[in-house]
Amino acid sequence: MWLANVVGWGYNNGLPQEDKVKRYGRNIGLNYLYVSLGSMNLTHGLWMIYLASRGFTLVQLGILEGIYHITSFLMEVPTGVVADLWGRKVSRIAGRVVSVVSLAIMFYARSLPFQAIAFVATALGNNLESGAGDALIYDSLLLDGKEHKYMKVAGKQELVYQTTLIVAFAVGGYLALRSYAVVFGLSMGFFAAAAVCAVLFREPLIERHATLGDPGGLLGKIGKSMRLQLVESLAIMRKRGRIAFFIVFSELLFCLITVQFFYLQNHWIALGWTEFDIGLVFAANAVVAGITAVKAAKIEQRIGERGVLTLMPLCMLFCLWGVATTPFGHVFFILVGFVEGILITAVGTYINRLIPSAQRATILSFQSMTFSLFMIVVFPAVGAIGDAWSIPTAFVVMAVVASLLCLPYLLVVKPFLIKE
C-alpha cells in the first residue's frame, strides 16, 4: 500500500482527507488528447496488407488474429482487475508502452513465431486500456456528481477517436505507398506520446480493498486481492442480468463490424484498389461513426433503449447484405459507422450505470473478453471460407448466419427492455 500511495496509483486507504475532495474535471479534457494520440495508429487499416506483402497467407493471418484474441480473452479480466486494484492511470500508461513494443516486433519480425509474440503484446496493450479508460472517465464524472453527462462525454470522445481514425486511415494509406517504415515509426511515436500524456491523469480515488496491506507474502496478497475482486464482480453480474445482456448484444455486433473491416482490406486489394483508396473508405466510415456518436444522446432520447436494442441489429443486418451482394459494398460499409457510433455511446452508458466504481474496470473487461471470444470463433471461420471459396462468399455466409440469429435475438431482447 505504501508504494501505491507514493506513486499515486489510486489506492486511497491512508490518503489525506483533503485529497479525497479533489475535482477531476481536467481528466475529461486531457482524455480527449490521450485518445487522439493513442488512436493515431497508422497501421490500423494496413497491417493485414503489410503482412501479406511479407509472404504471410490468409491462414497464417487468421492464426495470428486468433492468437491475439485468445490472449485478449485470457488477459482481459486480469488486466481489468489490475486497473481496479492499482489504478486506471497506471494501466493506461502500461498499455501504450506495450503497444509501442508490439508494433516494433510486428514491423521487424519475419517468422510466424515472432509475429505471434507481436500479437500477444498487441492484445496485452489493448487489454490494459480497454476497461481502464472508460472506468477512469466515468468515475471522474461520478466523483464530481456529473455522471449524467457521461453519454455526451462518451459521444465527444468517440468523435475524437473517429476523427483521429480519419486522419490515420488517410495518412497511413498515403504513406504506405512510399514507406511502411514511416507508417510504423510514426505510430510508435504517437503511442509513446500518449503514454506521456497519461502520466498527467488524476487517479479517481475510490474505495478499494486493503488486502495489500495485510500480512503475508507479496504474491499471496496480490492473488487474494485479485480473487476477491473477481468474485465480487461476478456476483454483481449475476445479480444484474442486464449487464451480461448488454455485453453480449454489443460485442456480437462489434465482432461482425470488425471481421468485415479486416477482410475487406484483402478483398479490395484483390480488386485492384490501393491502400490510399481503402484508407479513404475507412475514413468515411469514421466520419459517419463520429457524427452519430456526438448525436447519440439525442438519438437515444428519441428512439429510447427499445429502439437502440431493436433497430441497431436490423441496420447491421441491412449493411451486411449490402456488402455481400451489391457492387456498392464500400457504401454499405460506410453506413456501418452509424451502428458503431450509436452502440459505443448508448450501450456503454447503459452498462456503466449498472456497475459500482470499485468493480468497473473488471466488469468492462468482461465486455472486451466477450468480444475476443466471438472473434476467436468468427474470424478464422470467415478466413477459412475465404480461402476455400472466396471472401465475397464468406460475406454472404456472414449475412445468412446473422439473419438466422436475428429472430431469436428479437424474442430474447423483450424481457430486457425498460418500460418506457
Tab-separated table of C-alpha atoms in Angstrom:
chain	number	residue	atom	x	y	z
A	1	MET	CA	0.000	0.000	0.000
A	2	TRP	CA	2.897	2.412	0.747
A	3	LEU	CA	4.074	2.058	-2.862
A	4	ALA	CA	0.620	2.844	-4.217
A	5	ASN	CA	0.484	5.976	-2.079
A	6	VAL	CA	3.935	7.131	-3.171
A	7	VAL	CA	3.390	6.829	-6.937
A	8	GLY	CA	-0.279	7.794	-6.921
A	9	TRP	CA	-1.761	4.511	-8.114
A	10	GLY	CA	-5.169	5.411	-6.731
A	11	TYR	CA	-5.142	3.296	-3.589
A	12	ASN	CA	-6.996	5.679	-1.280
A	13	ASN	CA	-6.649	3.955	2.072
A	14	GLY	CA	-4.464	6.178	4.234
A	15	LEU	CA	-4.566	9.182	1.887
A	16	PRO	CA	-5.135	12.609	3.472
A	17	GLN	CA	-8.799	13.509	3.735
A	18	GLU	CA	-8.359	16.720	1.741
A	19	ASP	CA	-7.092	14.704	-1.254
A	20	LYS	CA	-10.414	12.881	-1.425
A	21	VAL	CA	-12.331	16.023	-2.389
A	22	LYS	CA	-10.200	16.994	-5.390
A	23	ARG	CA	-12.082	17.607	-8.586
A	24	TYR	CA	-11.497	15.512	-11.672
A	25	GLY	CA	-12.705	17.774	-14.476
A	26	ARG	CA	-9.252	18.031	-16.033
A	27	ASN	CA	-9.326	14.288	-16.748
A	28	ILE	CA	-12.107	14.817	-19.288
A	29	GLY	CA	-10.254	17.335	-21.459
A	30	LEU	CA	-6.948	15.509	-21.057
A	31	ASN	CA	-8.628	12.275	-22.097
A	32	TYR	CA	-9.569	13.725	-25.480
A	33	LEU	CA	-5.874	14.429	-26.126
A	34	TYR	CA	-4.898	10.968	-24.875
A	35	VAL	CA	-7.492	9.245	-27.078
A	36	SER	CA	-6.321	11.225	-30.099
A	37	LEU	CA	-2.655	10.309	-29.564
A	38	GLY	CA	-3.389	6.707	-28.598
A	39	SER	CA	-5.651	6.186	-31.616
A	40	MET	CA	-3.220	7.589	-34.176
A	41	ASN	CA	-2.277	4.115	-35.316
A	42	LEU	CA	-1.389	4.461	-38.988
A	43	THR	CA	-1.136	0.665	-39.283
A	44	HIS	CA	-4.723	0.039	-38.199
A	45	GLY	CA	-6.154	-0.438	-41.674
A	46	LEU	CA	-2.962	-1.790	-43.201
A	47	TRP	CA	-1.390	-4.487	-41.059
A	48	MET	CA	-3.039	-7.354	-42.930
A	49	ILE	CA	-1.862	-5.891	-46.233
A	50	TYR	CA	1.645	-5.358	-44.827
A	51	LEU	CA	1.964	-8.903	-43.513
A	52	ALA	CA	0.511	-10.337	-46.715
A	53	SER	CA	3.172	-8.419	-48.654
A	54	ARG	CA	5.755	-10.141	-46.428
A	55	GLY	CA	4.516	-13.531	-47.556
A	56	PHE	CA	2.063	-14.446	-44.805
A	57	THR	CA	-1.001	-16.335	-46.076
A	58	LEU	CA	-4.638	-15.774	-45.118
A	59	VAL	CA	-4.480	-18.876	-42.944
A	60	GLN	CA	-1.416	-17.536	-41.117
A	61	LEU	CA	-3.078	-14.152	-40.708
A	62	GLY	CA	-6.098	-15.940	-39.270
A	63	ILE	CA	-3.820	-17.811	-36.847
A	64	LEU	CA	-2.207	-14.550	-35.730
A	65	GLU	CA	-5.558	-12.864	-35.233
A	66	GLY	CA	-6.673	-15.950	-33.300
A	67	ILE	CA	-3.578	-15.666	-31.071
A	68	TYR	CA	-4.437	-12.023	-30.476
A	69	HIS	CA	-7.982	-12.833	-29.383
A	70	ILE	CA	-7.035	-15.869	-27.299
A	71	THR	CA	-4.551	-13.670	-25.431
A	72	SER	CA	-7.155	-10.951	-25.097
A	73	PHE	CA	-9.734	-13.465	-23.863
A	74	LEU	CA	-7.379	-14.818	-21.205
A	75	MET	CA	-5.943	-11.471	-20.076
A	76	GLU	CA	-8.906	-9.070	-20.253
A	77	VAL	CA	-10.231	-9.775	-16.772
A	78	PRO	CA	-6.801	-9.955	-15.057
A	79	THR	CA	-5.838	-6.584	-16.578
A	80	GLY	CA	-9.215	-5.151	-15.571
A	81	VAL	CA	-8.598	-6.323	-12.030
A	82	VAL	CA	-5.182	-4.633	-12.139
A	83	ALA	CA	-6.841	-1.363	-13.175
A	84	ASP	CA	-9.399	-1.624	-10.356
A	85	LEU	CA	-6.852	-2.522	-7.696
A	86	TRP	CA	-3.799	-0.453	-8.661
A	87	GLY	CA	-5.202	2.342	-10.768
A	88	ARG	CA	-6.638	3.122	-14.173
A	89	LYS	CA	-3.818	5.620	-14.791
A	90	VAL	CA	-1.017	3.065	-14.415
A	91	SER	CA	-2.944	0.599	-16.573
A	92	ARG	CA	-3.281	3.117	-19.405
A	93	ILE	CA	0.398	4.102	-19.273
A	94	ALA	CA	1.494	0.462	-19.360
A	95	GLY	CA	-0.902	-0.282	-22.209
A	96	ARG	CA	0.617	2.346	-24.513
A	97	VAL	CA	4.180	1.294	-23.686
A	98	VAL	CA	3.387	-2.341	-24.520
A	99	SER	CA	1.724	-1.199	-27.763
A	100	VAL	CA	4.959	0.500	-28.844
A	101	VAL	CA	6.832	-2.772	-28.303
A	102	SER	CA	4.207	-4.749	-30.228
A	103	LEU	CA	4.479	-2.517	-33.322
A	104	ALA	CA	8.274	-2.733	-33.284
A	105	ILE	CA	8.162	-6.538	-33.246
A	106	MET	CA	5.440	-6.655	-35.919
A	107	PHE	CA	7.475	-4.497	-38.288
A	108	TYR	CA	10.770	-6.358	-37.945
A	109	ALA	CA	9.627	-9.972	-37.435
A	110	ARG	CA	9.780	-12.235	-40.488
A	111	SER	CA	8.628	-15.525	-38.960
A	112	LEU	CA	5.280	-16.678	-37.619
A	113	PRO	CA	6.530	-17.327	-34.044
A	114	PHE	CA	7.907	-13.789	-33.685
A	115	GLN	CA	4.745	-12.318	-35.186
A	116	ALA	CA	2.813	-14.355	-32.627
A	117	ILE	CA	4.778	-12.559	-29.887
A	118	ALA	CA	3.866	-9.238	-31.505
A	119	PHE	CA	0.180	-10.109	-31.484
A	120	VAL	CA	0.330	-11.236	-27.857
A	121	ALA	CA	1.877	-7.873	-26.980
A	122	THR	CA	-0.748	-6.036	-29.042
A	123	ALA	CA	-3.516	-7.812	-27.148
A	124	LEU	CA	-1.950	-7.009	-23.770
A	125	GLY	CA	-1.593	-3.354	-24.723
A	126	ASN	CA	-5.255	-3.156	-25.650
A	127	ASN	CA	-6.287	-5.176	-22.593
A	128	LEU	CA	-4.601	-2.702	-20.276
A	129	GLU	CA	-6.531	0.135	-21.917
A	130	SER	CA	-9.948	-1.391	-22.586
A	131	GLY	CA	-11.567	-1.341	-19.147
A	132	ALA	CA	-9.329	1.268	-17.561
A	133	GLY	CA	-10.143	4.089	-19.972
A	134	ASP	CA	-13.928	4.103	-19.643
A	135	ALA	CA	-13.671	3.425	-15.909
A	136	LEU	CA	-11.383	6.422	-15.354
A	137	ILE	CA	-13.716	8.800	-17.205
A	138	TYR	CA	-16.983	7.523	-15.730
A	139	ASP	CA	-15.606	7.595	-12.186
A	140	SER	CA	-14.164	11.086	-12.729
A	141	LEU	CA	-17.657	12.282	-13.646
A	142	LEU	CA	-19.229	10.266	-10.844
A	143	LEU	CA	-16.988	11.766	-8.164
A	144	ASP	CA	-17.788	15.247	-9.461
A	145	GLY	CA	-21.526	14.481	-9.434
A	146	LYS	CA	-21.731	14.731	-13.221
A	147	GLU	CA	-22.277	11.106	-14.202
A	148	HIS	CA	-25.450	12.134	-16.086
A	149	LYS	CA	-23.159	13.757	-18.654
A	150	TYR	CA	-21.362	10.517	-19.488
A	151	MET	CA	-23.229	9.796	-22.727
A	152	LYS	CA	-22.428	13.275	-24.020
A	153	VAL	CA	-18.782	12.949	-22.967
A	154	ALA	CA	-18.592	9.469	-24.495
A	155	GLY	CA	-20.035	10.851	-27.718
A	156	LYS	CA	-17.383	13.580	-27.882
A	157	GLN	CA	-14.696	11.019	-27.088
A	158	GLU	CA	-15.944	8.827	-29.918
A	159	LEU	CA	-15.899	11.840	-32.246
A	160	VAL	CA	-12.265	12.475	-31.298
A	161	TYR	CA	-11.490	8.794	-31.864
A	162	GLN	CA	-13.208	8.643	-35.238
A	163	THR	CA	-11.689	11.954	-36.359
A	164	THR	CA	-8.261	10.576	-35.480
A	165	LEU	CA	-9.065	7.433	-37.460
A	166	ILE	CA	-9.984	9.569	-40.465
A	167	VAL	CA	-6.531	11.149	-40.375
A	168	ALA	CA	-4.818	7.828	-39.596
A	169	PHE	CA	-6.519	5.982	-42.456
A	170	ALA	CA	-5.835	8.717	-44.999
A	171	VAL	CA	-2.257	9.459	-43.905
A	172	GLY	CA	-1.436	5.787	-43.319
A	173	GLY	CA	-2.729	4.804	-46.745
A	174	TYR	CA	-0.762	7.606	-48.410
A	175	LEU	CA	2.498	6.844	-46.579
A	176	ALA	CA	2.156	3.084	-47.130
A	177	LEU	CA	2.575	3.677	-50.857
A	178	ARG	CA	6.037	5.065	-50.064
A	179	SER	CA	7.380	3.543	-46.839
A	180	TYR	CA	5.919	1.152	-44.277
A	181	ALA	CA	8.866	2.038	-42.034
A	182	VAL	CA	7.490	5.571	-41.704
A	183	VAL	CA	3.983	4.210	-41.061
A	184	PHE	CA	5.154	2.024	-38.181
A	185	GLY	CA	7.649	4.562	-36.828
A	186	LEU	CA	5.117	7.390	-36.598
A	187	SER	CA	2.564	5.065	-34.972
A	188	MET	CA	5.066	4.112	-32.276
A	189	GLY	CA	5.818	7.788	-31.688
A	190	PHE	CA	2.143	8.618	-31.182
A	191	PHE	CA	1.733	5.720	-28.728
A	192	ALA	CA	4.756	6.918	-26.752
A	193	ALA	CA	3.296	10.442	-26.641
A	194	ALA	CA	0.002	9.005	-25.338
A	195	ALA	CA	1.867	7.253	-22.515
A	196	VAL	CA	3.430	10.580	-21.514
A	197	CYS	CA	0.014	12.234	-21.666
A	198	ALA	CA	-1.461	9.541	-19.390
A	199	VAL	CA	1.016	10.467	-16.649
A	200	LEU	CA	-0.955	13.709	-16.209
A	201	PHE	CA	-4.266	11.998	-15.339
A	202	ARG	CA	-5.560	12.358	-11.774
A	203	GLU	CA	-6.461	8.903	-10.491
A	204	PRO	CA	-10.099	8.742	-9.243
A	205	LEU	CA	-9.969	7.929	-5.540
A	206	ILE	CA	-12.451	5.155	-4.840
A	207	GLU	CA	-12.768	2.645	-2.032
A	208	ARG	CA	-10.578	-0.377	-2.653
A	209	HIS	CA	-9.717	-3.427	-0.648
A	210	ALA	CA	-6.808	-3.109	1.775
A	211	THR	CA	-5.606	-6.643	1.075
A	212	LEU	CA	-2.142	-5.476	0.025
A	213	GLY	CA	-1.674	-4.042	3.476
A	214	ASP	CA	-2.363	-7.376	5.171
A	215	PRO	CA	0.457	-9.586	6.485
A	216	GLY	CA	1.800	-12.247	4.142
A	217	GLY	CA	3.920	-12.633	1.040
A	218	LEU	CA	3.539	-10.193	-1.839
A	219	LEU	CA	2.313	-12.805	-4.320
A	220	GLY	CA	-0.210	-14.073	-1.805
A	221	LYS	CA	-1.540	-10.575	-1.217
A	222	ILE	CA	-1.839	-9.898	-4.926
A	223	GLY	CA	-3.563	-13.230	-5.532
A	224	LYS	CA	-6.003	-12.659	-2.689
A	225	SER	CA	-6.856	-9.165	-3.936
A	226	MET	CA	-7.451	-10.367	-7.493
A	227	ARG	CA	-9.569	-13.333	-6.417
A	228	LEU	CA	-11.734	-11.152	-4.199
A	229	GLN	CA	-12.150	-8.573	-6.966
A	230	LEU	CA	-13.144	-11.242	-9.474
A	231	VAL	CA	-15.625	-12.942	-7.132
A	232	GLU	CA	-17.345	-9.665	-6.306
A	233	SER	CA	-17.522	-8.634	-9.961
A	234	LEU	CA	-19.094	-11.956	-10.997
A	235	ALA	CA	-21.605	-11.642	-8.157
A	236	ILE	CA	-22.669	-8.234	-9.435
A	237	MET	CA	-23.123	-9.573	-12.970
A	238	ARG	CA	-25.228	-12.470	-11.721
A	239	LYS	CA	-27.392	-10.111	-9.698
A	240	ARG	CA	-27.823	-7.635	-12.535
A	241	GLY	CA	-28.540	-9.745	-15.604
A	242	ARG	CA	-28.924	-6.693	-17.830
A	243	ILE	CA	-25.159	-6.148	-17.691
A	244	ALA	CA	-24.443	-9.531	-19.299
A	245	PHE	CA	-27.166	-8.992	-21.887
A	246	PHE	CA	-25.826	-5.588	-22.936
A	247	ILE	CA	-22.318	-7.032	-23.158
A	248	VAL	CA	-23.291	-9.968	-25.393
A	249	PHE	CA	-25.541	-7.798	-27.570
A	250	SER	CA	-22.995	-5.068	-28.278
A	251	GLU	CA	-19.932	-7.272	-28.660
A	252	LEU	CA	-21.574	-9.591	-31.180
A	253	LEU	CA	-22.329	-6.622	-33.426
A	254	PHE	CA	-18.833	-5.204	-32.906
A	255	CYS	CA	-17.436	-8.601	-33.896
A	256	LEU	CA	-19.307	-8.537	-37.207
A	257	ILE	CA	-18.149	-4.962	-37.872
A	258	THR	CA	-14.516	-5.846	-37.117
A	259	VAL	CA	-14.473	-9.002	-39.250
A	260	GLN	CA	-15.850	-7.014	-42.167
A	261	PHE	CA	-13.241	-4.319	-41.610
A	262	PHE	CA	-10.288	-6.703	-41.750
A	263	TYR	CA	-11.333	-8.913	-44.663
A	264	LEU	CA	-12.479	-6.004	-46.810
A	265	GLN	CA	-8.821	-4.884	-46.870
A	266	ASN	CA	-7.698	-8.032	-48.687
A	267	HIS	CA	-10.864	-8.154	-50.804
A	268	TRP	CA	-10.411	-4.632	-52.143
A	269	ILE	CA	-6.677	-5.145	-52.744
A	270	ALA	CA	-7.615	-8.183	-54.858
A	271	LEU	CA	-9.989	-5.946	-56.842
A	272	GLY	CA	-7.130	-3.570	-57.640
A	273	TRP	CA	-7.712	-0.891	-55.010
A	274	THR	CA	-4.718	0.892	-53.479
A	275	GLU	CA	-4.039	1.335	-49.766
A	276	PHE	CA	-4.960	5.001	-50.169
A	277	ASP	CA	-8.343	4.120	-51.729
A	278	ILE	CA	-9.095	1.763	-48.843
A	279	GLY	CA	-7.989	4.373	-46.320
A	280	LEU	CA	-10.459	6.875	-47.769
A	281	VAL	CA	-13.383	4.445	-47.399
A	282	PHE	CA	-12.398	3.671	-43.822
A	283	ALA	CA	-12.080	7.395	-43.171
A	284	ALA	CA	-15.606	7.956	-44.487
A	285	ASN	CA	-16.848	5.195	-42.168
A	286	ALA	CA	-15.172	7.024	-39.287
A	287	VAL	CA	-16.846	10.300	-40.281
A	288	VAL	CA	-20.293	8.683	-40.053
A	289	ALA	CA	-19.446	6.991	-36.741
A	290	GLY	CA	-18.106	10.226	-35.271
A	291	ILE	CA	-21.143	12.290	-36.249
A	292	THR	CA	-23.516	9.620	-34.957
A	293	ALA	CA	-21.604	9.313	-31.689
A	294	VAL	CA	-21.949	13.034	-30.984
A	295	LYS	CA	-25.676	12.863	-31.700
A	296	ALA	CA	-26.127	9.540	-29.869
A	297	ALA	CA	-27.616	11.102	-26.731
A	298	LYS	CA	-30.306	12.888	-28.753
A	299	ILE	CA	-30.946	9.829	-30.930
A	300	GLU	CA	-31.273	7.635	-27.836
A	301	GLN	CA	-33.685	10.131	-26.254
A	302	ARG	CA	-35.831	9.983	-29.374
A	303	ILE	CA	-35.876	6.219	-30.030
A	304	GLY	CA	-35.180	5.052	-26.452
A	305	GLU	CA	-33.410	1.952	-25.229
A	306	ARG	CA	-36.004	-0.159	-27.009
A	307	GLY	CA	-35.100	1.464	-30.303
A	308	VAL	CA	-31.361	1.037	-29.778
A	309	LEU	CA	-31.683	-2.648	-28.942
A	310	THR	CA	-34.032	-3.483	-31.820
A	311	LEU	CA	-33.093	-1.119	-34.649
A	312	MET	CA	-29.304	-1.419	-34.488
A	313	PRO	CA	-29.207	-5.174	-35.220
A	314	LEU	CA	-31.592	-4.646	-38.149
A	315	CYS	CA	-29.421	-1.817	-39.508
A	316	MET	CA	-26.358	-4.032	-39.194
A	317	LEU	CA	-28.127	-6.863	-40.997
A	318	PHE	CA	-29.046	-4.494	-43.833
A	319	CYS	CA	-25.413	-3.416	-44.203
A	320	LEU	CA	-24.103	-6.999	-44.111
A	321	TRP	CA	-26.304	-7.959	-47.026
A	322	GLY	CA	-25.338	-4.778	-48.868
A	323	VAL	CA	-21.621	-5.548	-48.559
A	324	ALA	CA	-22.141	-9.197	-49.538
A	325	THR	CA	-24.463	-8.905	-52.525
A	326	THR	CA	-24.108	-5.488	-54.174
A	327	PRO	CA	-21.326	-3.707	-56.085
A	328	PHE	CA	-21.626	-0.898	-53.542
A	329	GLY	CA	-20.039	-2.700	-50.612
A	330	HIS	CA	-17.944	0.356	-49.786
A	331	VAL	CA	-21.091	2.465	-49.398
A	332	PHE	CA	-22.716	-0.053	-47.067
A	333	PHE	CA	-19.546	-0.329	-45.010
A	334	ILE	CA	-19.533	3.441	-44.601
A	335	LEU	CA	-23.106	3.169	-43.283
A	336	VAL	CA	-21.901	0.643	-40.700
A	337	GLY	CA	-20.448	3.668	-38.914
A	338	PHE	CA	-23.998	4.654	-37.949
A	339	VAL	CA	-24.437	1.429	-35.976
A	340	GLU	CA	-20.999	1.713	-34.405
A	341	GLY	CA	-21.465	5.308	-33.251
A	342	ILE	CA	-24.770	4.538	-31.530
A	343	LEU	CA	-23.607	1.347	-29.833
A	344	ILE	CA	-20.371	2.688	-28.405
A	345	THR	CA	-22.010	5.632	-26.664
A	346	ALA	CA	-25.522	4.463	-25.797
A	347	VAL	CA	-24.837	0.868	-24.743
A	348	GLY	CA	-21.643	1.950	-22.973
A	349	THR	CA	-23.725	4.344	-20.894
A	350	TYR	CA	-26.299	1.654	-20.074
A	351	ILE	CA	-23.575	-0.671	-18.791
A	352	ASN	CA	-21.710	1.929	-16.730
A	353	ARG	CA	-24.898	2.961	-14.937
A	354	LEU	CA	-25.232	-0.557	-13.567
A	355	ILE	CA	-21.643	-1.078	-12.346
A	356	PRO	CA	-20.202	0.006	-8.964
A	357	SER	CA	-16.991	2.024	-9.265
A	358	ALA	CA	-14.840	-0.489	-7.381
A	359	GLN	CA	-15.604	-3.214	-9.967
A	360	ARG	CA	-15.986	-1.015	-13.054
A	361	ALA	CA	-12.751	-1.815	-14.913
A	362	THR	CA	-13.048	-5.523	-14.122
A	363	ILE	CA	-16.603	-5.815	-15.469
A	364	LEU	CA	-15.830	-3.674	-18.508
A	365	SER	CA	-13.003	-6.110	-19.184
A	366	PHE	CA	-15.578	-8.905	-19.284
A	367	GLN	CA	-17.118	-6.930	-22.141
A	368	SER	CA	-13.851	-6.952	-24.089
A	369	MET	CA	-13.324	-10.611	-23.237
A	370	THR	CA	-16.711	-11.420	-24.776
A	371	PHE	CA	-15.663	-9.644	-27.961
A	372	SER	CA	-12.494	-11.739	-28.078
A	373	LEU	CA	-14.490	-14.927	-27.610
A	374	PHE	CA	-16.685	-14.059	-30.594
A	375	MET	CA	-13.650	-13.135	-32.675
A	376	ILE	CA	-11.859	-16.397	-31.824
A	377	VAL	CA	-14.754	-18.237	-33.459
A	378	VAL	CA	-15.876	-15.903	-36.253
A	379	PHE	CA	-12.594	-14.501	-37.625
A	380	PRO	CA	-10.869	-17.800	-38.540
A	381	ALA	CA	-14.171	-19.256	-39.768
A	382	VAL	CA	-14.616	-16.395	-42.220
A	383	GLY	CA	-10.939	-16.725	-43.245
A	384	ALA	CA	-11.338	-20.448	-43.852
A	385	ILE	CA	-14.377	-19.870	-46.057
A	386	GLY	CA	-12.462	-17.131	-47.895
A	387	ASP	CA	-9.534	-19.469	-48.551
A	388	ALA	CA	-11.750	-22.383	-49.624
A	389	TRP	CA	-14.084	-20.365	-51.866
A	390	SER	CA	-13.768	-16.581	-51.823
A	391	ILE	CA	-14.056	-13.618	-49.477
A	392	PRO	CA	-17.362	-12.484	-51.110
A	393	THR	CA	-18.756	-15.961	-50.399
A	394	ALA	CA	-17.639	-15.597	-46.783
A	395	PHE	CA	-19.506	-12.275	-46.572
A	396	VAL	CA	-22.682	-13.962	-47.842
A	397	VAL	CA	-22.330	-16.676	-45.201
A	398	MET	CA	-21.940	-13.968	-42.531
A	399	ALA	CA	-25.133	-12.285	-43.720
A	400	VAL	CA	-27.060	-15.576	-43.757
A	401	VAL	CA	-25.940	-16.528	-40.231
A	402	ALA	CA	-26.758	-13.041	-38.937
A	403	SER	CA	-30.237	-13.284	-40.478
A	404	LEU	CA	-30.857	-16.651	-38.827
A	405	LEU	CA	-29.831	-15.188	-35.457
A	406	CYS	CA	-32.000	-12.095	-35.805
A	407	LEU	CA	-35.396	-13.666	-34.977
A	408	PRO	CA	-34.299	-15.479	-31.789
A	409	TYR	CA	-32.487	-12.304	-30.728
A	410	LEU	CA	-35.657	-10.215	-31.058
A	411	LEU	CA	-37.506	-12.779	-28.934
A	412	VAL	CA	-34.819	-12.770	-26.236
A	413	VAL	CA	-34.489	-8.992	-26.105
A	414	LYS	CA	-38.045	-8.321	-24.877
A	415	PRO	CA	-37.504	-9.190	-21.173
A	416	PHE	CA	-34.545	-6.793	-21.025
A	417	LEU	CA	-36.314	-3.750	-22.378
A	418	ILE	CA	-37.107	-0.947	-19.970
A	419	LYS	CA	-40.714	0.082	-19.869
A	420	GLU	CA	-40.908	3.475	-21.499
